[in-house]
Amino acid sequence: MHEASIAESLIELAEKHLREGNHSAVSSVTVRIGRLSGVMPDALLFAFEALKGGTPLEGATLLIDVIPQGGMCKGCEKEFSFDGPYISECPLCGGAEFSVTRGRELEMTEMEVA
Amino acid sequence: MNIKVVSRILEANDRLAEDNRKIFRDSNVYVINLMSAPGAGKTTLLERTVSGLSGKKKIGVIEGDIATDSDAQRIAALGVPVVQINTGGACHLDANMIREALSGLPLKDMELLFIENVGNLVCPAEFDIGENEKVMILSVTEGDDKPLKYPLMFERASALVINKIDLLPFVDASVQKIREDSLRLNPGMRIFEASAKTGSGLQPWFEWLNQKGK
Ligand SMILES: Nc1nc2c(ncn2[C@@H]2O[C@H](COP(=O)(O)OP(=O)(O)OP(=O)(O)O)[C@@H](O)[C@H]2O)c(=O)[nH]1
Ligand SMILES: [Mg+2]
Ligand SMILES: [Zn+2]
């Protein structure tokens, strides 16, 4: 639901990087959006298209890498992936001590500039 | 040319939130970001809390709503400093809005600041506003499936008030399930069961708050 604010922040962040690097044009912006972040990629794309007009990102395409859920277990010391919004035990060993390491991303990663 | 620019999309907000946090720390104000779906009872709980902590904590309130100042009027009627933020459509408060609201509050004369976020179970959890803790309210009328449907907020909140327990005889929600699922998402969560309307169950909540900032 807050994809409009996210798109707005993204455009401001990209503008800042453009200014700092003295770049004149940008053709694409790439972001990483985790499945646990609560941000819907389609809604973000829609908001970006609606808000980019009149900004230096007017001609830019938004590329979204959707990052699936993943974790790291302290018991078996292995990485694992999972589906759904939460997980209560390590799917590999059943251990309860693990951390969610992927899926919460909400970051910009790169830009294609001129 | 491809440039790497790895940064959190909300980094500008995060930075402003850190500025707010410093202002709060310098003024010795402990800040609670109160979040829930629309109508779960945030303002009613705050009204009760102002009376429950009177003589113990000096309280201030920031009210966030999309429109109207009716919630701020309810709080102002209790003689507590309050500022209303109207987000004009935005579904959450952000750090910049809080920063602007601070000029309207006597921070030096306050110990506990409650920020009532916009009623919404999704968006407010993503935006740091400089608070010490996020607290959420879930009313039993919303159903006991909400923790697993809206996990982000339950993960980020340090405490949960299960509200409107006076209505339990009329709804199909299981407090036990709300507790279990919330703790599954967030094992350290402190959980209260209360009715902000009748006042029952609020004593542990007052005591918990009274320890804050000490
Ligand atoms: N029965 C019952 N009603 C309650 C309780 N707490 C709040 N209410 C009622 O629920 C309605 C909404 O309460 P508010 O305190 O305005 O809720 P809110 O979360 O501040 O609402 P928004 O700011 O609009 O999101 C009001 O009619 C309250 O009287 C409760 O514990 N029991
Ligand atoms: Mg309210
Ligand atoms: Zn394991």
Short mmCIF file of C-alpha atoms and ligand atoms in Angstrom, two decimals:
data_model
loop_
_atom_site.label_atom_id
_atom_site.label_comp_id
_atom_site.label_asym_id
_atom_site.label_seq_id
_atom_site.Cartn_x
_atom_site.Cartn_y
_atom_site.Cartn_z
CA MET A 1 0.00 0.00 0.00
CA HIS A 2 2.92 2.32 0.58
CA GLU A 3 4.45 1.68 -2.84
CA ALA A 4 3.85 5.32 -3.80
CA SER A 5 6.09 6.51 -0.95
CA ILE A 6 8.68 3.89 -1.83
CA ALA A 7 8.67 4.99 -5.48
CA GLU A 8 8.98 8.61 -4.43
CA SER A 9 11.96 7.81 -2.17
CA LEU A 10 13.53 5.74 -4.93
CA ILE A 11 13.28 8.60 -7.43
CA GLU A 12 14.82 11.03 -4.93
CA LEU A 13 17.61 8.58 -4.15
CA ALA A 14 18.36 8.03 -7.85
CA GLU A 15 18.37 11.80 -8.46
CA LYS A 16 20.89 12.19 -5.65
CA HIS A 17 23.21 9.58 -7.20
CA LEU A 18 22.84 11.24 -10.61
CA ARG A 19 23.81 14.63 -9.18
CA GLU A 20 26.72 13.26 -7.20
CA GLY A 21 28.14 11.41 -10.21
CA ASN A 22 27.41 14.25 -12.66
CA HIS A 23 25.46 11.93 -14.94
CA SER A 24 23.08 13.48 -17.45
CA ALA A 25 20.72 10.65 -18.32
CA VAL A 26 19.54 7.38 -16.85
CA SER A 27 17.99 4.55 -18.83
CA SER A 28 17.32 2.06 -16.05
CA VAL A 29 17.26 1.68 -12.28
CA THR A 30 17.51 -1.73 -10.64
CA VAL A 31 16.08 -2.53 -7.20
CA ARG A 32 15.94 -5.59 -4.97
CA ILE A 33 12.58 -6.19 -3.33
CA GLY A 34 12.27 -9.02 -0.84
CA ARG A 35 9.11 -11.12 -0.70
CA LEU A 36 8.85 -10.35 3.02
CA SER A 37 9.09 -6.59 2.57
CA GLY A 38 5.37 -6.03 2.09
CA VAL A 39 6.02 -4.21 -1.17
CA MET A 40 4.20 -5.52 -4.25
CA PRO A 41 6.43 -5.35 -7.34
CA ASP A 42 3.51 -4.56 -9.69
CA ALA A 43 2.29 -1.75 -7.48
CA LEU A 44 5.82 -0.34 -7.21
CA LEU A 45 6.19 -0.40 -10.99
CA PHE A 46 2.85 1.32 -11.40
CA ALA A 47 3.77 4.02 -8.87
CA PHE A 48 7.18 4.54 -10.45
CA GLU A 49 5.64 5.03 -13.91
CA ALA A 50 3.10 7.45 -12.49
CA LEU A 51 5.64 9.53 -10.56
CA LYS A 52 8.71 9.64 -12.82
CA GLY A 53 7.27 12.23 -15.25
CA GLY A 54 8.98 15.62 -14.97
CA THR A 55 11.96 14.16 -13.06
CA PRO A 56 15.41 13.15 -14.41
CA LEU A 57 14.08 9.59 -14.34
CA GLU A 58 11.38 10.33 -16.91
CA GLY A 59 13.02 8.09 -19.53
CA ALA A 60 14.13 5.35 -17.14
CA THR A 61 12.85 1.80 -16.84
CA LEU A 62 12.49 0.24 -13.40
CA LEU A 63 13.94 -3.27 -13.15
CA ILE A 64 12.88 -5.26 -10.10
CA ASP A 65 14.75 -8.29 -8.74
CA VAL A 66 12.36 -10.13 -6.47
CA ILE A 67 14.29 -11.81 -3.65
CA PRO A 68 12.81 -15.00 -2.22
CA GLN A 69 12.79 -15.86 1.48
CA GLY A 70 15.91 -17.44 2.91
CA GLY A 71 17.51 -18.15 6.26
CA MET A 72 20.62 -19.41 7.98
CA CYS A 73 20.47 -22.05 10.71
CA LYS A 74 22.68 -21.85 13.78
CA GLY A 75 22.18 -25.54 14.52
CA CYS A 76 23.14 -27.21 11.24
CA GLU A 77 24.98 -24.13 9.93
CA LYS A 78 23.29 -24.41 6.53
CA GLU A 79 21.45 -21.89 4.41
CA PHE A 80 17.87 -22.66 3.46
CA SER A 81 14.98 -21.13 1.55
CA PHE A 82 11.32 -21.12 2.52
CA ASP A 83 7.89 -20.04 1.29
CA GLY A 84 5.22 -18.00 3.00
CA PRO A 85 5.44 -15.12 5.43
CA TYR A 86 7.22 -16.82 8.33
CA ILE A 87 8.91 -20.01 9.44
CA SER A 88 9.00 -21.58 12.88
CA GLU A 89 11.86 -24.08 12.52
CA CYS A 90 14.80 -24.85 10.27
CA PRO A 91 13.41 -26.88 7.33
CA LEU A 92 16.65 -28.89 7.20
CA CYS A 93 17.23 -29.95 10.81
CA GLY A 94 14.13 -28.76 12.67
CA GLY A 95 16.22 -26.48 14.89
CA ALA A 96 14.63 -23.38 16.39
CA GLU A 97 17.72 -21.16 16.31
CA PHE A 98 18.02 -19.55 12.92
CA SER A 99 17.83 -16.13 11.35
CA VAL A 100 15.97 -14.89 8.31
CA THR A 101 18.69 -13.56 6.01
CA ARG A 102 16.86 -12.90 2.74
CA GLY A 103 13.46 -11.59 1.74
CA ARG A 104 13.36 -8.25 3.59
CA GLU A 105 15.35 -6.29 0.98
CA LEU A 106 14.17 -2.87 -0.05
CA GLU A 107 17.21 -1.52 -1.81
CA MET A 108 18.43 0.11 -4.95
CA THR A 109 21.39 -1.73 -6.47
CA GLU A 110 22.42 -0.18 -9.79
CA MET A 111 21.67 2.35 -12.52
CA GLU A 112 22.43 2.48 -16.23
CA VAL A 113 23.56 6.06 -16.85
CA ALA A 114 25.07 8.23 -19.56
CA MET B 1 27.65 2.96 -18.21
CA ASN B 2 26.52 0.87 -15.28
CA ILE B 3 26.99 2.24 -11.77
CA LYS B 4 26.57 0.32 -8.51
CA VAL B 5 24.60 2.28 -5.98
CA VAL B 6 23.64 -0.19 -3.28
CA SER B 7 21.57 1.71 -0.73
CA ARG B 8 18.37 1.24 1.18
CA ILE B 9 15.53 2.89 -0.74
CA LEU B 10 14.34 4.52 2.47
CA GLU B 11 17.80 5.75 3.49
CA ALA B 12 16.72 9.40 3.52
CA ASN B 13 13.91 8.54 5.92
CA ASP B 14 16.24 6.40 8.03
CA ARG B 15 18.65 9.32 8.36
CA LEU B 16 15.91 11.72 9.45
CA ALA B 17 14.69 9.10 11.92
CA GLU B 18 18.16 8.98 13.46
CA ASP B 19 18.09 12.78 13.79
CA ASN B 20 14.73 12.51 15.58
CA ARG B 21 16.11 9.79 17.83
CA LYS B 22 18.95 12.07 18.87
CA ILE B 23 16.54 14.92 19.63
CA PHE B 24 14.44 12.57 21.78
CA ARG B 25 17.47 11.23 23.58
CA ASP B 26 18.82 14.71 24.28
CA SER B 27 15.44 15.73 25.72
CA ASN B 28 15.09 12.52 27.75
CA VAL B 29 11.83 11.63 26.05
CA TYR B 30 10.93 7.97 25.55
CA VAL B 31 8.95 7.46 22.35
CA ILE B 32 6.34 4.83 21.52
CA ASN B 33 5.06 4.40 17.97
CA LEU B 34 1.52 3.05 18.31
CA MET B 35 0.28 1.14 15.29
CA SER B 36 -2.90 -0.78 14.39
CA ALA B 37 -5.59 -1.20 11.77
CA PRO B 38 -8.17 1.62 11.61
CA GLY B 39 -10.45 1.61 14.63
CA ALA B 40 -8.59 -0.98 16.74
CA GLY B 41 -8.66 1.47 19.64
CA LYS B 42 -5.43 3.49 19.54
CA THR B 43 -6.97 6.78 20.62
CA THR B 44 -9.21 5.15 23.22
CA LEU B 45 -6.20 3.34 24.70
CA LEU B 46 -4.27 6.63 24.76
CA GLU B 47 -7.13 8.36 26.58
CA ARG B 48 -7.06 5.62 29.22
CA THR B 49 -3.28 5.71 29.39
CA VAL B 50 -3.14 9.45 30.00
CA SER B 51 -5.39 9.01 33.06
CA GLY B 52 -3.68 5.79 34.14
CA LEU B 53 -0.25 7.40 34.22
CA SER B 54 -1.30 10.79 35.55
CA GLY B 55 1.02 11.90 38.34
CA LYS B 56 3.57 9.29 37.23
CA LYS B 57 4.68 10.27 33.74
CA LYS B 58 4.54 13.53 31.83
CA ILE B 59 2.95 12.58 28.54
CA GLY B 60 2.75 14.12 25.08
CA VAL B 61 1.00 12.84 21.97
CA ILE B 62 1.38 13.14 18.22
CA GLU B 63 -1.73 12.10 16.32
CA GLY B 64 -1.36 10.89 12.75
CA ASP B 65 -4.43 10.67 10.54
CA ILE B 66 -5.05 11.00 6.84
CA ALA B 67 -7.51 13.82 7.58
CA THR B 68 -9.33 15.58 10.47
CA ASP B 69 -8.11 16.61 13.92
CA SER B 70 -10.77 14.75 15.89
CA ASP B 71 -8.28 12.41 17.56
CA ALA B 72 -6.11 15.35 18.67
CA GLN B 73 -9.19 17.04 20.12
CA ARG B 74 -9.97 13.94 22.17
CA ILE B 75 -6.44 13.99 23.62
CA ALA B 76 -6.33 17.77 24.11
CA ALA B 77 -9.52 17.49 26.18
CA LEU B 78 -7.43 15.62 28.76
CA GLY B 79 -5.01 18.54 29.13
CA VAL B 80 -2.07 16.80 27.46
CA PRO B 81 0.14 18.50 24.84
CA VAL B 82 -0.81 17.14 21.43
CA VAL B 83 0.00 17.86 17.79
CA GLN B 84 -2.09 16.58 14.90
CA ILE B 85 -0.42 15.52 11.67
CA ASN B 86 -2.62 15.16 8.59
CA THR B 87 -0.84 13.06 6.02
CA GLY B 88 -3.22 14.12 3.24
CA GLY B 89 -3.48 10.62 1.83
CA ALA B 90 -0.30 8.90 2.91
CA CYS B 91 -1.01 5.63 4.72
CA HIS B 92 1.77 6.04 7.31
CA LEU B 93 3.82 8.62 9.19
CA ASP B 94 7.40 9.23 8.13
CA ALA B 95 10.37 10.71 9.95
CA ASN B 96 10.08 14.09 8.26
CA MET B 97 6.47 14.57 9.37
CA ILE B 98 7.50 13.83 12.95
CA ARG B 99 10.39 16.26 12.74
CA GLU B 100 8.04 19.04 11.67
CA ALA B 101 5.54 18.21 14.41
CA LEU B 102 8.19 18.41 17.14
CA SER B 103 8.27 22.21 17.12
CA GLY B 104 4.71 22.13 18.48
CA LEU B 105 5.57 20.05 21.55
CA PRO B 106 7.23 21.02 24.86
CA LEU B 107 9.75 18.17 24.72
CA LYS B 108 11.66 19.44 27.77
CA ASP B 109 8.54 18.99 29.90
CA MET B 110 7.77 15.50 28.65
CA GLU B 111 8.92 12.02 29.59
CA LEU B 112 6.82 9.80 27.38
CA LEU B 113 5.72 10.64 23.84
CA PHE B 114 3.10 8.51 22.11
CA ILE B 115 2.90 8.74 18.35
CA GLU B 116 -0.42 7.38 17.09
CA ASN B 117 0.32 6.21 13.56
CA VAL B 118 -2.20 6.19 10.71
CA GLY B 119 -4.59 3.24 10.99
CA ASN B 120 -3.03 0.60 8.73
CA LEU B 121 -1.60 -2.87 9.34
CA VAL B 122 1.00 -2.83 6.58
CA CYS B 123 2.75 0.41 5.79
CA PRO B 124 3.69 2.05 9.10
CA ALA B 125 5.97 -0.87 10.05
CA GLU B 126 8.40 -0.08 7.24
CA PHE B 127 9.01 3.55 8.22
CA ASP B 128 11.32 4.31 11.12
CA ILE B 129 10.28 7.60 12.73
CA GLY B 130 12.87 7.68 15.50
CA GLU B 131 10.84 5.86 18.15
CA ASN B 132 12.29 3.73 20.96
CA GLU B 133 9.67 1.03 20.53
CA LYS B 134 6.86 0.07 18.23
CA VAL B 135 3.71 -1.13 19.98
CA MET B 136 0.74 -2.55 18.18
CA ILE B 137 -2.90 -3.04 18.97
CA LEU B 138 -5.01 -5.84 17.56
CA SER B 139 -8.68 -5.82 18.47
CA VAL B 140 -10.41 -9.19 18.74
CA THR B 141 -13.06 -8.03 16.26
CA GLU B 142 -10.44 -8.06 13.50
CA GLY B 143 -10.06 -11.84 13.76
CA ASP B 144 -7.35 -14.14 15.08
CA ASP B 145 -5.79 -14.75 11.65
CA LYS B 146 -4.20 -11.29 11.49
CA PRO B 147 -0.72 -12.01 12.92
CA LEU B 148 0.10 -14.51 10.19
CA LYS B 149 -1.52 -12.38 7.48
CA TYR B 150 0.36 -9.22 8.42
CA PRO B 151 3.60 -10.60 9.86
CA LEU B 152 5.85 -7.60 9.32
CA MET B 153 4.20 -5.38 11.90
CA PHE B 154 4.02 -8.19 14.45
CA GLU B 155 7.72 -8.89 13.93
CA ARG B 156 8.73 -5.30 14.43
CA ALA B 157 6.59 -4.45 17.46
CA SER B 158 8.02 -5.11 20.92
CA ALA B 159 4.58 -5.27 22.53
CA LEU B 160 1.03 -6.13 21.52
CA VAL B 161 -2.19 -5.01 23.16
CA ILE B 162 -5.04 -7.40 22.35
CA ASN B 163 -7.92 -4.96 22.67
CA LYS B 164 -11.73 -5.10 22.91
CA ILE B 165 -11.70 -8.27 25.00
CA ASP B 166 -15.09 -7.13 26.34
CA LEU B 167 -16.42 -8.19 22.91
CA LEU B 168 -15.05 -11.75 23.06
CA PRO B 169 -18.48 -13.27 23.77
CA PHE B 170 -19.71 -11.89 20.45
CA VAL B 171 -16.85 -12.78 18.11
CA ASP B 172 -15.12 -15.95 16.97
CA ALA B 173 -11.59 -14.87 17.75
CA SER B 174 -9.30 -16.95 19.93
CA VAL B 175 -6.98 -14.91 22.15
CA GLN B 176 -4.89 -18.06 22.56
CA LYS B 177 -4.30 -18.25 18.79
CA ILE B 178 -3.44 -14.55 18.56
CA ARG B 179 -0.91 -15.07 21.36
CA GLU B 180 0.63 -18.20 19.87
CA ASP B 181 0.94 -16.84 16.35
CA SER B 182 2.32 -13.50 17.54
CA LEU B 183 4.95 -15.24 19.67
CA ARG B 184 5.83 -17.50 16.78
CA LEU B 185 6.60 -14.41 14.68
CA ASN B 186 8.25 -12.56 17.54
CA PRO B 187 9.23 -14.71 20.53
CA GLY B 188 10.18 -11.74 22.72
CA MET B 189 6.91 -9.89 22.30
CA ARG B 190 5.19 -8.60 25.45
CA ILE B 191 1.43 -9.23 25.20
CA PHE B 192 -1.39 -7.50 27.08
CA GLU B 193 -5.10 -8.37 26.99
CA ALA B 194 -7.34 -5.41 27.64
CA SER B 195 -10.46 -3.46 27.00
CA ALA B 196 -9.71 0.18 26.43
CA LYS B 197 -13.44 0.79 26.71
CA THR B 198 -14.09 -0.75 30.14
CA GLY B 199 -10.52 -0.30 31.39
CA SER B 200 -10.10 -3.94 32.32
CA GLY B 201 -6.66 -5.52 31.95
CA LEU B 202 -4.87 -2.19 31.68
CA GLN B 203 -2.91 -2.25 34.95
CA PRO B 204 0.01 -4.36 33.56
CA TRP B 205 0.17 -2.03 30.55
CA PHE B 206 0.44 1.02 32.81
CA GLU B 207 3.14 -0.68 34.88
CA TRP B 208 5.09 -1.68 31.77
CA LEU B 209 4.96 1.92 30.49
CA ASN B 210 5.90 3.33 33.86
CA GLN B 211 9.23 1.47 33.69
CA LYS B 212 10.10 3.02 30.33
CA GLY B 213 12.93 5.53 30.15
CA LYS B 214 14.15 4.67 33.65
N1 LIG C 1 -16.20 -2.55 22.82
C1 LIG C 1 -15.04 -1.89 22.74
N2 LIG C 1 -14.93 -0.86 21.91
C2 LIG C 1 -13.74 -0.20 21.85
C3 LIG C 1 -12.63 -0.59 22.62
N3 LIG C 1 -11.60 0.25 22.34
C4 LIG C 1 -12.06 1.12 21.42
N4 LIG C 1 -13.38 0.86 21.14
C5 LIG C 1 -14.24 1.57 20.18
O1 LIG C 1 -13.73 1.37 18.88
C6 LIG C 1 -13.95 2.55 18.09
C7 LIG C 1 -12.62 3.03 17.51
O2 LIG C 1 -11.79 3.45 18.58
P1 LIG C 1 -10.60 4.49 18.38
O3 LIG C 1 -9.92 4.60 19.69
O4 LIG C 1 -11.09 5.73 17.75
O5 LIG C 1 -9.71 3.70 17.35
P2 LIG C 1 -8.40 4.18 16.58
O6 LIG C 1 -7.52 3.00 16.44
O7 LIG C 1 -7.83 5.37 17.24
O8 LIG C 1 -9.01 4.58 15.16
P3 LIG C 1 -8.29 5.40 13.96
O9 LIG C 1 -7.46 6.49 14.58
O10 LIG C 1 -9.43 5.94 13.16
O11 LIG C 1 -7.49 4.40 13.21
C8 LIG C 1 -14.59 3.56 19.00
O12 LIG C 1 -15.98 3.51 18.80
C9 LIG C 1 -14.23 3.06 20.39
O13 LIG C 1 -15.16 3.44 21.37
C10 LIG C 1 -12.77 -1.72 23.49
O14 LIG C 1 -11.85 -2.15 24.21
N5 LIG C 1 -13.99 -2.33 23.50
MG MG C 2 -7.30 7.23 16.46
ZN ZN C 3 19.19 -26.38 10.68
#
